[in-house]
CSV table of C-alpha atoms in Angstrom, one decimal:
chain,number,residue,atom,x,y,z
A,1,MET,CA,4.6,2.0,0.2
A,2,GLY,CA,5.1,-1.2,-1.8
A,3,GLY,CA,2.7,-3.4,0.8
A,4,VAL,CA,2.9,-0.4,3.6
A,5,PRO,CA,0.1,2.3,3.5
A,6,SER,CA,0.7,5.8,3.7
A,7,VAL,CA,-0.9,7.3,6.5
A,8,PRO,CA,-1.7,11.0,6.5
A,9,THR,CA,-0.4,13.0,9.8
A,10,ASP,CA,-1.0,16.6,8.7
A,11,GLN,CA,-4.8,16.6,7.4
A,12,ASN,CA,-4.2,20.3,6.1
A,13,ARG,CA,-2.1,18.8,3.2
A,14,SER,CA,-4.0,18.3,-0.3
A,15,LEU,CA,-3.5,16.3,-3.4
A,16,GLN,CA,-1.0,17.9,-6.0
A,17,VAL,CA,-1.0,15.1,-8.1
A,18,ILE,CA,-4.2,12.9,-9.5
A,19,GLY,CA,-2.5,9.9,-11.0
A,20,ALA,CA,-4.6,8.6,-14.1
A,21,GLY,CA,-2.5,5.5,-14.9
A,22,PHE,CA,-5.1,2.5,-15.3
A,23,ALA,CA,-4.4,-0.2,-12.7
A,24,ARG,CA,-1.3,-2.8,-13.4
A,25,THR,CA,0.4,-0.2,-15.6
A,26,GLY,CA,3.1,0.9,-12.7
A,27,THR,CA,1.1,2.5,-10.0
A,28,VAL,CA,3.2,1.1,-7.5
A,29,SER,CA,6.3,2.7,-8.9
A,30,MET,CA,4.6,6.0,-9.7
A,31,ALA,CA,3.4,6.2,-6.0
A,32,LEU,CA,6.7,5.5,-4.4
A,33,ALA,CA,8.3,8.0,-6.4
A,34,LEU,CA,5.7,10.5,-6.0
A,35,GLU,CA,6.2,10.0,-2.2
A,36,LYS,CA,9.8,10.8,-2.7
A,37,ILE,CA,9.4,13.9,-5.0
A,38,LEU,CA,6.4,15.5,-2.6
A,39,ASP,CA,7.8,14.5,0.6
A,40,GLY,CA,4.4,13.3,1.7
A,41,PRO,CA,1.8,10.3,2.0
A,42,VAL,CA,0.3,9.0,-1.3
A,43,CYS,CA,-2.8,7.2,-1.6
A,44,HIS,CA,-1.9,4.2,-3.4
A,45,GLY,CA,-5.4,2.6,-4.0
A,46,GLY,CA,-4.6,-1.5,-3.5
A,47,THR,CA,-2.1,-0.8,-0.7
A,48,GLN,CA,-4.5,1.3,1.4
A,49,LEU,CA,-7.8,-1.0,0.8
A,50,LEU,CA,-5.7,-4.0,1.9
A,51,GLY,CA,-3.5,-2.2,4.9
A,52,ARG,CA,-6.0,0.2,6.5
A,53,GLU,CA,-8.3,-0.1,9.2
A,54,ASP,CA,-12.1,-0.7,8.9
A,55,ALA,CA,-13.0,2.8,9.3
A,56,TYR,CA,-10.8,3.9,6.2
A,57,VAL,CA,-12.1,1.2,3.7
A,58,LYS,CA,-15.8,2.0,4.7
A,59,LYS,CA,-14.8,5.5,3.6
A,60,TRP,CA,-14.2,4.5,0.0
A,61,LEU,CA,-17.4,2.1,0.1
A,62,ALA,CA,-19.0,5.7,0.8
A,63,VAL,CA,-18.0,7.4,-2.3
A,64,TYR,CA,-19.4,4.6,-4.0
A,65,ALA,CA,-22.7,4.7,-2.4
A,66,ALA,CA,-23.1,8.1,-3.6
A,67,LYS,CA,-22.1,7.6,-7.2
A,68,ASN,CA,-25.7,9.2,-8.0
A,69,ASP,CA,-25.4,12.0,-5.6
A,70,LYS,CA,-22.7,14.5,-6.4
A,71,PRO,CA,-22.7,16.5,-3.5
A,72,ARG,CA,-22.4,13.5,-1.1
A,73,ARG,CA,-19.8,11.9,-3.7
A,74,LEU,CA,-17.5,15.1,-3.3
A,75,ALA,CA,-17.7,15.4,0.3
A,76,ALA,CA,-17.0,11.4,0.7
A,77,LEU,CA,-13.6,11.7,-1.7
A,78,ARG,CA,-12.6,14.8,-0.4
A,79,GLU,CA,-12.6,12.9,3.3
A,80,VAL,CA,-10.9,9.7,1.8
A,81,THR,CA,-8.2,11.7,0.5
A,82,ARG,CA,-7.7,14.4,3.0
A,83,GLY,CA,-4.1,14.7,4.1
A,84,PHE,CA,-2.8,12.7,1.0
A,85,VAL,CA,-0.4,14.8,-1.3
A,86,ALA,CA,-1.0,12.4,-4.6
A,87,ILE,CA,-3.4,9.5,-5.6
A,88,THR,CA,-2.4,6.4,-7.9
A,89,ASP,CA,-4.3,3.1,-8.7
A,90,THR,CA,-8.3,2.3,-8.6
A,91,PRO,CA,-10.4,3.5,-7.1
A,92,GLY,CA,-9.2,7.1,-7.4
A,93,THR,CA,-9.0,6.4,-11.3
A,94,HIS,CA,-12.8,6.0,-11.4
A,95,PHE,CA,-13.2,9.4,-9.9
A,96,ILE,CA,-10.6,11.5,-11.7
A,97,GLU,CA,-12.7,14.0,-13.0
A,98,ASP,CA,-14.5,14.7,-9.3
A,99,LEU,CA,-11.0,14.7,-7.8
A,100,CYS,CA,-10.0,17.5,-10.7
A,101,GLU,CA,-13.2,19.7,-9.4
A,102,ILE,CA,-12.4,19.1,-5.9
A,103,TYR,CA,-8.4,19.9,-5.9
A,104,PRO,CA,-8.4,22.6,-8.7
A,105,ASP,CA,-4.6,23.0,-8.3
A,106,ALA,CA,-3.6,19.4,-8.9
A,107,LYS,CA,-2.0,18.4,-11.8
A,108,VAL,CA,-3.1,15.3,-13.7
A,109,VAL,CA,-0.3,12.8,-14.5
A,110,GLY,CA,-0.7,9.8,-16.6
A,111,TRP,CA,1.6,7.3,-18.0
A,112,LYS,CA,1.0,4.4,-20.5
A,113,ARG,CA,1.8,0.4,-21.1
A,114,ASP,CA,1.4,-1.7,-24.0
A,115,PRO,CA,-2.3,-2.6,-24.0
A,116,GLU,CA,-1.4,-6.7,-24.8
A,117,LYS,CA,0.9,-7.1,-22.2
A,118,TRP,CA,-1.6,-5.0,-19.6
A,119,TRP,CA,-4.2,-7.7,-20.4
A,120,LYS,CA,-2.3,-10.5,-20.1
A,121,SER,CA,-1.3,-9.4,-16.8
A,122,MET,CA,-4.9,-7.9,-15.6
A,123,GLU,CA,-6.2,-11.5,-16.7
A,124,GLN,CA,-4.2,-13.2,-14.4
A,125,MET,CA,-5.3,-10.8,-11.4
A,126,ILE,CA,-8.9,-11.1,-12.4
A,127,LYS,CA,-8.3,-14.7,-12.3
A,128,HIS,CA,-7.1,-15.4,-8.6
A,129,ALA,CA,-8.2,-12.0,-7.0
A,130,MET,CA,-12.0,-12.7,-6.6
A,131,PRO,CA,-12.6,-16.2,-5.6
A,132,GLY,CA,-16.5,-16.6,-4.3
A,133,TRP,CA,-15.2,-18.2,-1.0
A,134,LEU,CA,-12.9,-15.1,-0.1
A,135,ARG,CA,-15.4,-12.9,1.5
A,136,TRP,CA,-15.8,-15.7,4.2
A,137,TYR,CA,-12.4,-16.6,4.7
A,138,LEU,CA,-11.4,-12.8,5.3
A,139,ILE,CA,-14.6,-12.3,7.6
A,140,ILE,CA,-12.6,-12.5,10.7
A,141,VAL,CA,-10.1,-10.1,10.0
A,142,PRO,CA,-10.8,-6.3,10.5
A,143,GLY,CA,-9.7,-4.1,7.5
A,144,TRP,CA,-9.4,-7.2,5.3
A,145,ARG,CA,-12.9,-8.4,5.5
A,146,TRP,CA,-14.1,-5.4,3.3
A,147,PHE,CA,-11.4,-6.2,0.6
A,148,PRO,CA,-13.8,-8.4,-1.4
A,149,VAL,CA,-16.9,-6.0,-0.9
A,150,ILE,CA,-14.8,-3.0,-2.1
A,151,MET,CA,-13.6,-5.0,-5.1
A,152,GLY,CA,-17.1,-6.0,-5.7
A,153,GLU,CA,-17.9,-2.2,-6.1
A,154,MET,CA,-14.8,-1.4,-8.3
A,155,SER,CA,-15.7,-4.2,-10.8
A,156,LYS,CA,-19.4,-2.9,-11.1
A,157,ARG,CA,-18.6,0.9,-11.4
A,158,GLY,CA,-15.6,-0.1,-14.1
A,159,ARG,CA,-18.2,-2.2,-16.2
A,160,GLU,CA,-20.8,1.0,-15.5
A,161,MET,CA,-18.2,3.3,-16.7
A,162,LEU,CA,-17.8,1.3,-20.2
A,163,THR,CA,-21.6,1.0,-20.6
A,164,GLU,CA,-21.8,4.8,-20.0
A,165,ASP,CA,-19.6,5.3,-23.0
A,166,GLY,CA,-20.9,2.9,-25.4
A,167,TYR,CA,-18.0,0.5,-24.9
A,168,ASP,CA,-19.4,-2.6,-27.0
A,169,LYS,CA,-15.6,-4.8,-27.4
A,170,GLY,CA,-15.9,-6.7,-24.4
A,171,PRO,CA,-13.1,-7.5,-22.1
A,172,GLY,CA,-9.5,-7.5,-23.3
A,173,PRO,CA,-6.8,-4.6,-24.1
A,174,GLY,CA,-9.1,-2.1,-25.7
A,175,ILE,CA,-10.5,-1.2,-22.3
A,176,LEU,CA,-6.9,0.4,-21.7
A,177,GLU,CA,-6.9,2.3,-25.0
A,178,HIS,CA,-10.5,3.3,-24.8
A,179,TYR,CA,-9.5,4.6,-21.0
A,180,TYR,CA,-6.4,7.2,-22.3
A,181,ASN,CA,-9.0,8.2,-24.9
A,182,LYS,CA,-11.4,9.2,-22.2
A,183,ILE,CA,-8.9,10.8,-19.9
A,184,GLU,CA,-7.4,13.0,-22.6
A,185,GLN,CA,-10.8,14.3,-23.3
A,186,MET,CA,-12.2,14.3,-19.7
A,187,VAL,CA,-9.2,16.4,-18.2
A,188,PRO,CA,-8.2,20.1,-19.6
A,189,GLU,CA,-5.3,20.0,-21.9
A,190,ASP,CA,-3.7,22.5,-19.6
A,191,ARG,CA,-3.7,20.2,-16.4
A,192,MET,CA,-3.0,16.9,-18.4
A,193,TYR,CA,0.9,15.4,-18.6
A,194,TRP,CA,1.9,12.3,-19.6
A,195,VAL,CA,5.1,10.6,-18.7
A,196,GLU,CA,7.1,7.3,-19.2
A,197,LEU,CA,7.9,5.3,-16.3
A,198,GLY,CA,11.2,4.3,-18.2
A,199,ASP,CA,12.3,7.6,-18.4
A,200,GLY,CA,12.9,8.0,-14.4
A,201,TRP,CA,13.2,11.2,-12.5
A,202,GLY,CA,13.6,14.1,-15.0
A,203,PRO,CA,10.2,14.5,-16.6
A,204,LEU,CA,8.4,13.6,-13.6
A,205,CYS,CA,10.5,16.6,-11.6
A,206,LYS,CA,10.1,18.8,-13.8
A,207,ILE,CA,6.3,18.8,-14.4
A,208,LEU,CA,6.2,19.1,-10.5
A,209,ASP,CA,8.9,21.5,-10.3
A,210,LYS,CA,10.7,20.0,-7.9
A,211,PRO,CA,14.6,19.0,-7.8
A,212,VAL,CA,15.7,15.5,-9.0
A,213,PRO,CA,16.1,13.1,-6.0
A,214,ASP,CA,19.5,11.8,-5.3
A,215,CYS,CA,18.8,8.2,-5.7
A,216,PRO,CA,17.6,5.6,-8.2
A,217,PHE,CA,14.1,6.0,-9.6
A,218,SER,CA,11.8,4.0,-7.7
A,219,ARG,CA,10.5,0.2,-9.3
A,220,ALA,CA,8.4,-1.9,-8.1
A,221,ASN,CA,6.8,-5.0,-10.1
A,222,ASP,CA,2.7,-4.5,-9.5
A,223,SER,CA,2.0,-8.1,-9.9
A,224,LYS,CA,5.0,-9.1,-7.7
A,225,ALA,CA,3.8,-6.7,-5.1
A,226,VAL,CA,0.1,-7.9,-5.4
A,227,GLU,CA,1.2,-11.4,-5.3
A,228,GLU,CA,3.2,-10.9,-2.1
A,229,THR,CA,0.7,-9.0,-0.4
A,230,ALA,CA,-1.9,-11.7,-1.1
A,231,ARG,CA,0.3,-14.4,0.4
A,232,TYR,CA,1.0,-12.2,3.5
A,233,VAL,CA,-3.1,-11.7,3.7
A,234,PHE,CA,-3.6,-15.5,3.3
A,235,LYS,CA,-1.2,-16.6,6.0
A,236,ARG,CA,-2.2,-14.3,8.6
A,237,THR,CA,-5.7,-15.0,7.9
A,238,ALA,CA,-4.6,-18.8,8.1
A,239,MET,CA,-3.0,-18.1,11.5
A,240,ALA,CA,-6.2,-16.2,12.5
A,241,TRP,CA,-8.6,-19.0,11.8
A,242,MET,CA,-6.0,-21.6,13.5
A,243,GLY,CA,-6.6,-19.5,16.7
A,244,ILE,CA,-10.4,-19.3,16.6
A,245,LEU,CA,-10.6,-22.9,15.9
A,246,GLY,CA,-7.8,-23.6,18.8
A,247,VAL,CA,-10.0,-22.0,21.2
A,248,PHE,CA,-13.0,-23.4,20.1
A,249,ALA,CA,-11.5,-26.9,20.4
A,250,ALA,CA,-10.3,-26.0,23.7
A,251,ALA,CA,-13.8,-25.1,24.6
A,252,CYS,CA,-15.4,-28.3,23.3
A,253,THR,CA,-13.0,-30.5,25.1
A,254,LEU,CA,-13.1,-28.4,28.6
A,255,LEU,CA,-16.9,-28.9,28.1
A,256,TRP,CA,-17.1,-32.7,27.6
A,257,TYR,CA,-14.5,-33.2,30.8
A,258,ILE,CA,-17.0,-31.3,32.7
A,259,TYR,CA,-20.4,-32.7,31.5
């Protein structure tokens, strides 16, 4: 986690926790904590989408493609979450109701953040995450080349969900408050748990009936993690382009000498 995707090694394990914290509310910290408590791989959306191979990212695209076909969507969701013990972040938060149906024994754990601070962070991400040229810049790198595509699908689905709910306040802090209310209405009361990340291991371990780890609670700055990952992606892609252009230049030089 935290820049390195968790990859399941035991396909028989299944989700024990469905994370209901919205993006940019501490999803990385929660993923790290759950990984420690449950001793297994956690599907943190952003990390998986930027760190896995083409085949895995395309599985999430299959989930979005089946938005109007529930049986196919549930099958795709089961496949993309197979072997994980928990899930946090988008795109998981777009399918909480479906995940509850697929994993009837999983607990839904949510955590909140001040809406104003959240929107300030979200605005910065929106501003820098999807420049129009990004799709063409990343097209040469397996896995990453699908990131702009899946981001487009997530943005589209997010807008559709707000429209379906009749939300008409426009972009802003109200989106987060609306999301919290929807989750509380969607998830059965006996499956919904709320925690504060600042309270550390205790409440979360009590909910999951697990011992408290003998180490500090996992802390990660979502914004910093995203920025570090973005710098890594841009640097590695630039190197790949330099390699391709170098080979092209060498080939052109050779042909010029030959002919």
